[in-house]
């Protein structure tokens, strides 16, 4: 059963009517379901039960502390992409030994911070980064655990902005360069070679690209072993898709079956970096209709959430489900659901057939991943609040920003000089 379902004519989050949440916390508001997050983790972890594995939640999808805390309590690790993310993991008491660190642009300060914390592995994405990490580790007197992110050059059949494993992508090390770079890594004094890593893209709905990519990665692992470079883990990345519209996302069990058969009889620990799959379906963006602008062939429903709150439709042309919290009977019209921002690209959904009136509440579905995490203050709009629902309880896990928060870090020039005339 979905965590968001209608009861008595009203959309609920678990046991709580969304209108109660709007009344208590205001709109726009992200609403998350604890049960949905935990069920998604459970699906992953059940699928790999009995294998040596570590699930590292790719926390850039939703890095709210309450969400991280829930996953940490379940024994989940984290895939981070910045020092800020590492600080969040540590803030909730997450285990640094379950942290893998991805990203093409780690700074020296971030490397030092991660070495001091004792993370499990750096996923190194270039030869230059490898040298830098060796030097930093030497300077601070530690050995850096490393894995190379190898680009298997496989097309994941997804949106170009979220395909990351093609050879023209900025991510990872070209497959044909990987062997030589491992050889070099083995000669660097301050590195410990631990594994190999791949992440071929996001919102992937088929198993084939994974099979192809993982097969290539295992060929590399075997070639390395033949040279005396043994890898303790293979990190297959994240990217499993969810249902936004009519996709048929692959079941984790189906993915796991493929992985299990490829790894049968092998000794490497499996590492996974799911992001969207763990949190996407467990969140909605709750917003209120401010004004209706009827028109032909379609009208505009202007709501109090905008592209600064949820940028996916504008950025990726992503389709999110839109549902009235209390569907009304009456004439259905096609509406573009748009925000107050001064950009024509500011839309949350287009051409949705709904019966709407001003002040109605609307839920933008499947917004738990890359929602608030990608939000901005464009147009000086305070960020939305985040509410985590746990059965009949609601918890405000991020308060709505205030307008004074918006310019708390800004200042004006001193007044001691006359303006140039
Ligand atoms: C973004 C990212 C992920 C998670 O991707 P999803 O599609 O959200 O699962 C995993 N690994 C790396 C390196 C990433 O950059």
Coordinates of N, CA, C and O and ligand atoms in Angstrom, one line a residue, residues 58 60 79 81 102 149 199 201-203 238-240 273-276 370, ligand 1:
X58 N 22.7 7.3 -1.2 CA 23.3 8.5 -1.9 C 22.5 9.7 -1.4 O 21.5 10.0 -1.9
X60 N 22.6 12.8 -1.5 CA 22.3 14.0 -2.1 C 20.9 14.1 -2.6 O 20.3 15.1 -2.8
X79 N 26.6 7.3 0.7 CA 27.5 7.8 -0.4 C 27.4 9.3 -0.3 O 26.3 9.9 -0.5
X81 N 29.0 13.3 -1.5 CA 29.7 14.0 -2.6 C 30.3 15.3 -2.1 O 30.7 16.1 -3.0
X102 N 32.1 10.0 -3.2 CA 32.1 10.1 -4.7 C 32.3 11.6 -5.0 O 32.2 12.5 -4.2
X149 N 36.6 5.1 -9.7 CA 35.3 5.1 -10.4 C 35.5 4.9 -11.8 O 36.1 5.8 -12.5
X199 N 28.9 4.1 -11.5 CA 27.6 4.7 -11.3 C 27.2 5.2 -12.7 O 27.7 6.2 -13.1
X201 N 24.3 6.2 -14.0 CA 23.2 7.1 -14.3 C 22.1 7.0 -13.3 O 22.2 6.2 -12.3
X202 N 21.0 7.7 -13.6 CA 19.9 7.8 -12.7 C 18.6 7.5 -13.4 O 18.5 7.6 -14.6
X203 N 17.6 7.1 -12.6 CA 16.3 6.8 -13.1 C 16.3 5.8 -14.2 O 15.8 5.9 -15.3
X238 N 24.3 3.6 -7.9 CA 22.9 3.6 -7.6 C 22.1 3.7 -9.0 O 22.5 3.1 -9.9
X239 N 21.1 4.5 -9.0 CA 20.4 4.8 -10.3 C 19.1 4.1 -10.5 O 18.5 4.3 -11.5
X240 N 18.7 3.1 -9.6 CA 17.4 2.4 -9.9 C 16.3 3.4 -9.9 O 16.2 4.3 -9.0
X273 N 24.8 2.2 -4.1 CA 24.6 3.6 -3.7 C 23.2 4.1 -4.2 O 23.1 5.1 -5.0
X274 N 22.1 3.5 -3.7 CA 20.8 4.0 -4.2 C 20.5 5.4 -3.5 O 20.7 5.6 -2.3
X275 N 19.9 6.3 -4.3 CA 19.5 7.5 -3.8 C 18.0 7.6 -4.0 O 17.2 7.3 -3.1
X276 N 17.6 8.0 -5.2 CA 16.2 8.2 -5.5 C 15.3 7.0 -5.1 O 14.2 7.2 -4.6
X370 N 15.6 14.6 -4.7 CA 15.9 15.7 -5.5 C 14.9 16.8 -5.5 O 14.6 17.5 -6.5
Ligands
LIG1 C1 23.6 10.7 -7.6 C2 24.5 9.5 -7.3 C3 23.9 8.3 -6.9 C4 22.5 8.1 -6.6 O1 21.8 8.2 -7.8 P1 20.2 7.7 -7.8 O2 19.8 7.8 -9.2 O3 19.5 8.8 -6.9 O4 20.1 6.4 -7.2 C5 24.8 7.2 -6.6 N1 26.1 7.4 -6.8 C6 26.7 8.5 -7.3 C7 28.2 8.6 -7.5 C8 25.9 9.6 -7.5 O5 26.5 10.7 -8.0

